[in-house]
Amino acid sequence: MHLPELDDISEQTMTNELITAARQGWTPDDLRHVLGPAVVPLLRAAHPRVPGVAHPRIAAAWDRHLGEVADDTPTAPDHRARQVLAGDLWHLPAFTDTDVYTDRHALLRGGDAASGPSPAQRRARQRITGLLRKARSTTFAAEAESLVAKAQQLRQRYRLEHALDEGPEELGDVVSVRVHLHAPWIRFQFLLLGSVAVPNSCRTVLSGEVGIATLLGHPDDVRHCLELFTSLNHQRDYFMRHSPGATAAHRRGQTSAYRRSFLFAYANRILDLLHQATMDVPADAGASGGALPVLARRDAVAEEVRDRIFPHTSGMSFGHRHCHSGSTDGVAAAERSHLGPSRTTLNSA
């Protein structure tokens, strides 16, 4: 891409660059996450030209996102603000998930499903969502642990009971949503997202330079992962700041080491606990175990689509100075956020 001189950044130049971003898969919500609210007037100026250049899924997201942005957004940025925005805009990577992209807000509302859920499915989803929202808002750790554990168990029972109705998973059944991660600790939040995704047959990829994670899987699995991650990430932040060792680490000047160890331990313990909760739901909840191969296929397809869409991903290193109290508190916080099924009873939906 030819980059104009920074002293020659007109509104028309910025509009053209935003249209190029739309062609590369960027939505208004993505751009606001990276560039901030000052870009909104320029997004509105670019909007009419987006349908002619962008993937239909991305063009639909432009309509939806800008329709939901309040009209009291800032006025068009001045020359200096355009210079700052341009410097960030020119370095944005292209997205490769446009063929399966689904707007997360529409997915959470159930608006992107090929057909509407049955009344029983809606009741189960509403119950799971209610448990996770309550866990996120509660100030009582013992209550939060029970609510999140119960939600995961209910979700697995729901998957087993309905997998056979949906039939074998195919590549076309996978959707992707984008999760905007906010600094600090983006990489550790992504680790937590992966810990939620894998036990629920989803896969994740991080564009670390822009703080956007892609979550791939069956629409119902992706919806659950989004809600579960939102709840756990909220609790993760609370426990990281208020666990027993946090004050002592601050007093010793070891806050960074404490939090890195805490976050790493928290995410890995959540992974273990979710796996355990999932396995402890009886297989006969799904027609005498007949649903298990369907769910295994769902897991394999999510990984297959991830590898096809993102063929050049690499592993992520989490090397850091170990802090014993941070690790201990991280494990304890994970167990307060979510315990195995022995601490809860699961009622039928």
XYZ file of C-alpha atoms in Angstrom:
349
model
C 0.000 0.000 0.000
C 1.285 3.462 -0.900
C 1.380 5.632 2.170
C 0.788 9.352 1.622
C 2.844 11.854 3.530
C 1.563 12.429 7.064
C 1.082 16.135 6.352
C -1.284 15.246 3.477
C -3.999 13.331 5.351
C -7.355 14.573 4.121
C -10.737 13.251 5.195
C -11.106 11.733 1.719
C -7.804 9.906 2.145
C -8.951 8.519 5.472
C -12.280 7.474 3.981
C -10.498 5.597 1.213
C -8.302 3.815 3.729
C -11.329 2.769 5.786
C -12.959 1.348 2.667
C -9.787 -0.643 2.057
C -10.014 -1.896 5.651
C -13.603 -2.988 5.035
C -12.449 -4.877 1.940
C -9.914 -6.623 4.202
C -12.638 -7.748 6.612
C -12.696 -4.960 9.206
C -16.023 -3.995 10.770
C -16.869 -0.699 12.508
C -16.706 -2.378 15.933
C -13.242 -3.740 15.118
C -12.042 -0.341 13.936
C -13.459 1.461 16.960
C -11.693 -1.063 19.204
C -8.313 -0.231 17.633
C -8.735 3.433 16.648
C -11.135 4.718 19.295
C -14.380 6.735 19.044
C -12.774 9.540 17.024
C -12.995 7.356 13.901
C -16.827 7.146 13.971
C -17.556 10.186 11.722
C -15.104 8.826 9.157
C -16.770 5.406 9.354
C -20.114 7.031 8.569
C -18.571 8.796 5.568
C -17.136 5.521 4.256
C -20.271 3.468 4.923
C -22.174 4.101 1.641
C -19.283 2.697 -0.429
C -18.697 -0.429 1.680
C -21.322 -2.720 0.061
C -19.554 -2.379 -3.285
C -16.200 -3.639 -2.008
C -16.673 -5.745 1.142
C -17.789 -9.327 1.707
C -21.585 -9.416 2.243
C -21.134 -10.570 5.859
C -18.836 -7.625 6.543
C -21.104 -5.155 4.728
C -24.041 -6.358 6.854
C -21.959 -5.789 9.990
C -21.273 -2.197 8.870
C -25.015 -1.607 8.614
C -25.658 -3.184 12.007
C -22.782 -1.605 13.917
C -23.201 1.930 12.661
C -26.932 1.691 13.217
C -26.250 0.955 16.884
C -23.743 3.802 17.439
C -25.316 6.846 19.079
C -25.591 10.023 17.023
C -23.778 12.058 19.681
C -20.402 10.757 18.461
C -17.478 13.184 18.059
C -17.274 15.546 15.122
C -14.886 14.727 12.284
C -11.277 14.552 13.572
C -9.006 17.489 12.902
C -5.771 17.262 10.915
C -3.625 16.191 13.874
C -6.142 13.517 14.916
C -6.245 12.218 11.332
C -2.471 11.874 11.375
C -2.655 9.715 14.498
C -5.477 7.590 13.092
C -3.688 7.135 9.784
C -0.543 5.879 11.489
C -2.565 3.119 13.168
C -4.812 2.402 10.199
C -2.045 1.717 7.705
C -0.640 -1.111 9.808
C -3.845 -3.100 10.258
C -3.615 -6.752 9.172
C -6.206 -8.310 6.868
C -8.783 -10.696 8.312
C -9.114 -14.117 6.687
C -12.322 -15.315 8.369
C -14.817 -13.300 6.324
C -16.482 -16.387 4.776
C -17.569 -17.603 8.224
C -17.680 -14.275 10.089
C -20.698 -13.768 12.355
C -21.445 -10.639 14.341
C -21.140 -11.531 18.022
C -24.022 -9.350 19.166
C -26.381 -10.903 16.638
C -25.166 -14.375 17.598
C -25.797 -13.759 21.296
C -29.292 -12.588 20.423
C -29.792 -15.700 18.267
C -30.203 -13.610 15.140
C -27.711 -15.408 12.906
C -29.136 -18.904 13.230
C -30.328 -20.529 10.020
C -33.572 -21.408 11.774
C -34.979 -20.265 15.066
C -34.401 -22.357 18.192
C -37.184 -24.496 19.568
C -38.955 -23.409 22.767
C -36.979 -26.031 24.732
C -33.708 -24.776 23.258
C -34.601 -21.183 24.093
C -35.400 -22.143 27.689
C -32.083 -23.985 28.087
C -30.109 -21.096 26.584
C -31.901 -18.565 28.757
C -31.167 -20.590 31.864
C -27.474 -20.968 31.030
C -27.182 -17.270 30.182
C -28.934 -16.307 33.398
C -26.589 -18.431 35.508
C -23.497 -16.885 33.919
C -24.767 -13.327 34.188
C -25.586 -13.849 37.841
C -22.156 -15.381 38.456
C -20.559 -12.344 36.855
C -22.473 -9.895 39.019
C -22.478 -11.712 42.360
C -20.194 -10.535 45.157
C -20.265 -13.907 46.895
C -17.548 -16.286 45.707
C -19.356 -19.409 46.909
C -22.422 -18.440 44.904
C -20.389 -17.620 41.790
C -18.600 -20.973 41.851
C -21.889 -22.860 41.984
C -23.503 -20.811 39.218
C -20.644 -21.181 36.728
C -20.216 -24.891 37.420
C -23.919 -25.466 37.005
C -23.954 -23.533 33.728
C -21.142 -25.661 32.263
C -22.826 -28.900 33.272
C -26.174 -27.759 31.932
C -24.485 -26.757 28.688
C -22.867 -30.188 28.261
C -26.136 -31.960 28.975
C -27.844 -29.699 26.423
C -25.146 -30.505 23.820
C -25.521 -34.243 24.366
C -29.299 -34.160 24.182
C -29.470 -32.093 20.982
C -26.382 -33.246 19.033
C -28.222 -36.117 17.337
C -31.048 -33.790 16.286
C -28.580 -31.547 14.465
C -26.826 -34.350 12.583
C -23.119 -34.691 11.779
C -21.051 -31.550 11.832
C -19.854 -30.166 8.492
C -17.317 -27.498 7.573
C -20.113 -25.107 6.623
C -21.568 -25.244 10.123
C -18.657 -23.331 11.707
C -18.857 -19.612 12.450
C -16.258 -17.152 13.664
C -16.730 -14.235 16.019
C -14.202 -11.642 17.103
C -13.508 -11.012 20.757
C -12.037 -7.608 21.591
C -9.490 -7.899 24.376
C -8.544 -4.772 26.282
C -5.136 -4.051 27.758
C -3.507 -4.906 30.023
C -2.849 -8.654 30.001
C -4.213 -9.315 26.508
C -2.187 -12.496 26.019
C -3.327 -13.914 29.358
C -6.942 -13.072 28.598
C -6.494 -14.925 25.318
C -5.103 -17.890 27.250
C -8.268 -17.873 29.364
C -10.423 -17.670 26.229
C -8.623 -20.735 24.872
C -9.170 -22.538 28.172
C -12.903 -21.920 27.780
C -12.953 -22.758 24.057
C -11.261 -26.165 23.926
C -13.587 -28.018 26.358
C -16.512 -26.620 24.374
C -15.291 -27.764 20.922
C -14.110 -24.320 19.777
C -10.738 -22.956 18.660
C -9.092 -19.542 18.968
C -6.521 -17.387 17.150
C -5.115 -14.081 18.386
C -4.136 -11.031 16.331
C -2.008 -9.744 19.158
C -0.997 -6.456 17.578
C -4.633 -5.303 17.541
C -5.978 -7.180 20.582
C -8.628 -9.121 18.634
C -9.145 -12.859 19.091
C -11.071 -14.997 16.617
C -13.258 -17.709 18.141
C -14.388 -20.526 15.816
C -16.901 -23.320 16.288
C -20.513 -24.408 16.061
C -22.798 -21.381 16.641
C -24.211 -22.766 19.899
C -20.744 -23.619 21.214
C -19.391 -20.193 20.269
C -22.326 -18.485 21.976
C -21.698 -20.416 25.190
C -17.961 -19.694 25.077
C -18.597 -15.969 24.715
C -20.907 -15.898 27.717
C -18.695 -18.138 29.842
C -15.542 -16.173 28.985
C -17.247 -12.856 29.805
C -18.236 -14.170 33.229
C -14.866 -15.747 34.036
C -12.828 -12.821 32.708
C -14.770 -10.483 34.991
C -14.125 -12.755 37.968
C -10.488 -13.182 36.928
C -9.926 -9.436 37.141
C -11.644 -9.182 40.531
C -9.741 -12.068 42.137
C -6.427 -10.902 40.657
C -6.803 -7.601 42.519
C -8.309 -8.905 45.760
C -6.735 -12.326 46.387
C -4.686 -12.742 49.612
C -1.257 -12.343 48.001
C -2.083 -9.239 45.938
C -1.502 -6.717 48.726
C 1.737 -8.344 49.848
C 3.042 -8.448 46.267
C 2.297 -4.743 45.872
C 4.117 -3.973 49.103
C 7.193 -5.873 47.873
C 7.099 -4.267 44.431
C 6.260 -7.611 42.795
C 2.808 -6.818 41.412
C 3.733 -7.631 37.800
C 5.304 -10.998 38.647
C 2.408 -11.835 40.957
C -0.228 -11.054 38.328
C 1.529 -12.949 35.538
C 1.777 -16.067 37.686
C -1.796 -15.599 38.889
C -3.198 -15.245 35.366
C -1.295 -18.218 34.003
C -2.380 -20.459 36.878
C -5.970 -19.218 36.738
C -6.406 -19.981 33.027
C -4.842 -23.431 33.250
C -6.878 -24.406 36.296
C -10.076 -23.237 34.560
C -9.162 -25.511 31.641
C -8.801 -28.505 33.968
C -12.053 -27.771 35.772
C -14.086 -27.281 32.619
C -12.767 -30.529 31.187
C -13.715 -32.305 34.412
C -17.198 -30.788 34.562
C -17.795 -31.738 30.924
C -16.656 -35.332 31.408
C -18.689 -35.813 34.559
C -22.023 -35.314 32.786
C -23.255 -38.865 32.067
C -22.891 -39.871 28.429
C -26.360 -41.423 28.529
C -27.735 -37.886 28.582
C -27.213 -38.108 24.822
C -29.130 -41.173 23.684
C -26.922 -43.784 25.366
C -23.728 -42.115 24.263
C -24.646 -41.877 20.583
C -24.102 -38.123 20.653
C -20.438 -38.403 21.602
C -19.160 -39.107 18.058
C -21.166 -36.119 16.814
C -19.560 -33.849 19.397
C -16.123 -35.283 18.614
C -16.715 -34.429 14.963
C -17.771 -30.916 15.977
C -14.450 -30.479 17.770
C -12.471 -31.819 14.810
C -14.287 -29.582 12.328
C -13.581 -26.456 14.384
C -9.881 -27.312 14.355
C -9.974 -28.117 10.643
C -11.556 -24.772 9.789
C -9.106 -22.902 12.000
C -6.149 -24.531 10.246
C -7.623 -23.753 6.827
C -8.420 -20.110 7.578
C -5.270 -19.422 9.606
C -2.581 -21.654 8.037
C 0.369 -19.697 9.404
C -0.358 -19.509 13.127
C 2.384 -20.073 15.681
C 2.442 -21.047 19.330
C 2.561 -18.528 22.141
C 5.140 -18.491 24.894
C 4.214 -17.486 28.439
C 7.636 -17.466 30.025
C 7.699 -15.261 33.112
C 9.319 -14.994 36.516
C 7.499 -17.409 38.787
C 5.716 -16.022 41.838
C 4.559 -18.761 44.189
C 1.820 -16.699 45.851
C 0.499 -15.617 42.446
C 0.237 -19.225 41.247
C -1.361 -20.359 44.489
C -3.904 -17.545 44.438
C -4.604 -18.132 40.739
C -5.487 -21.778 41.304
C -7.597 -20.917 44.347
C -9.423 -18.178 42.428
C -10.187 -20.558 39.562
C -11.648 -23.014 42.027
C -13.775 -20.271 43.545
C -14.901 -19.192 40.076
C -15.745 -22.711 38.965
C -15.651 -25.970 40.901
C -16.320 -29.467 39.656
C -19.788 -30.996 39.782
C -19.288 -32.538 43.209
C -20.110 -29.114 44.689
C -23.332 -28.620 42.748
C -26.464 -30.461 41.801
C -27.794 -30.287 38.279
C -31.534 -30.007 37.816
C -33.120 -30.792 34.482
C -33.960 -27.815 32.314
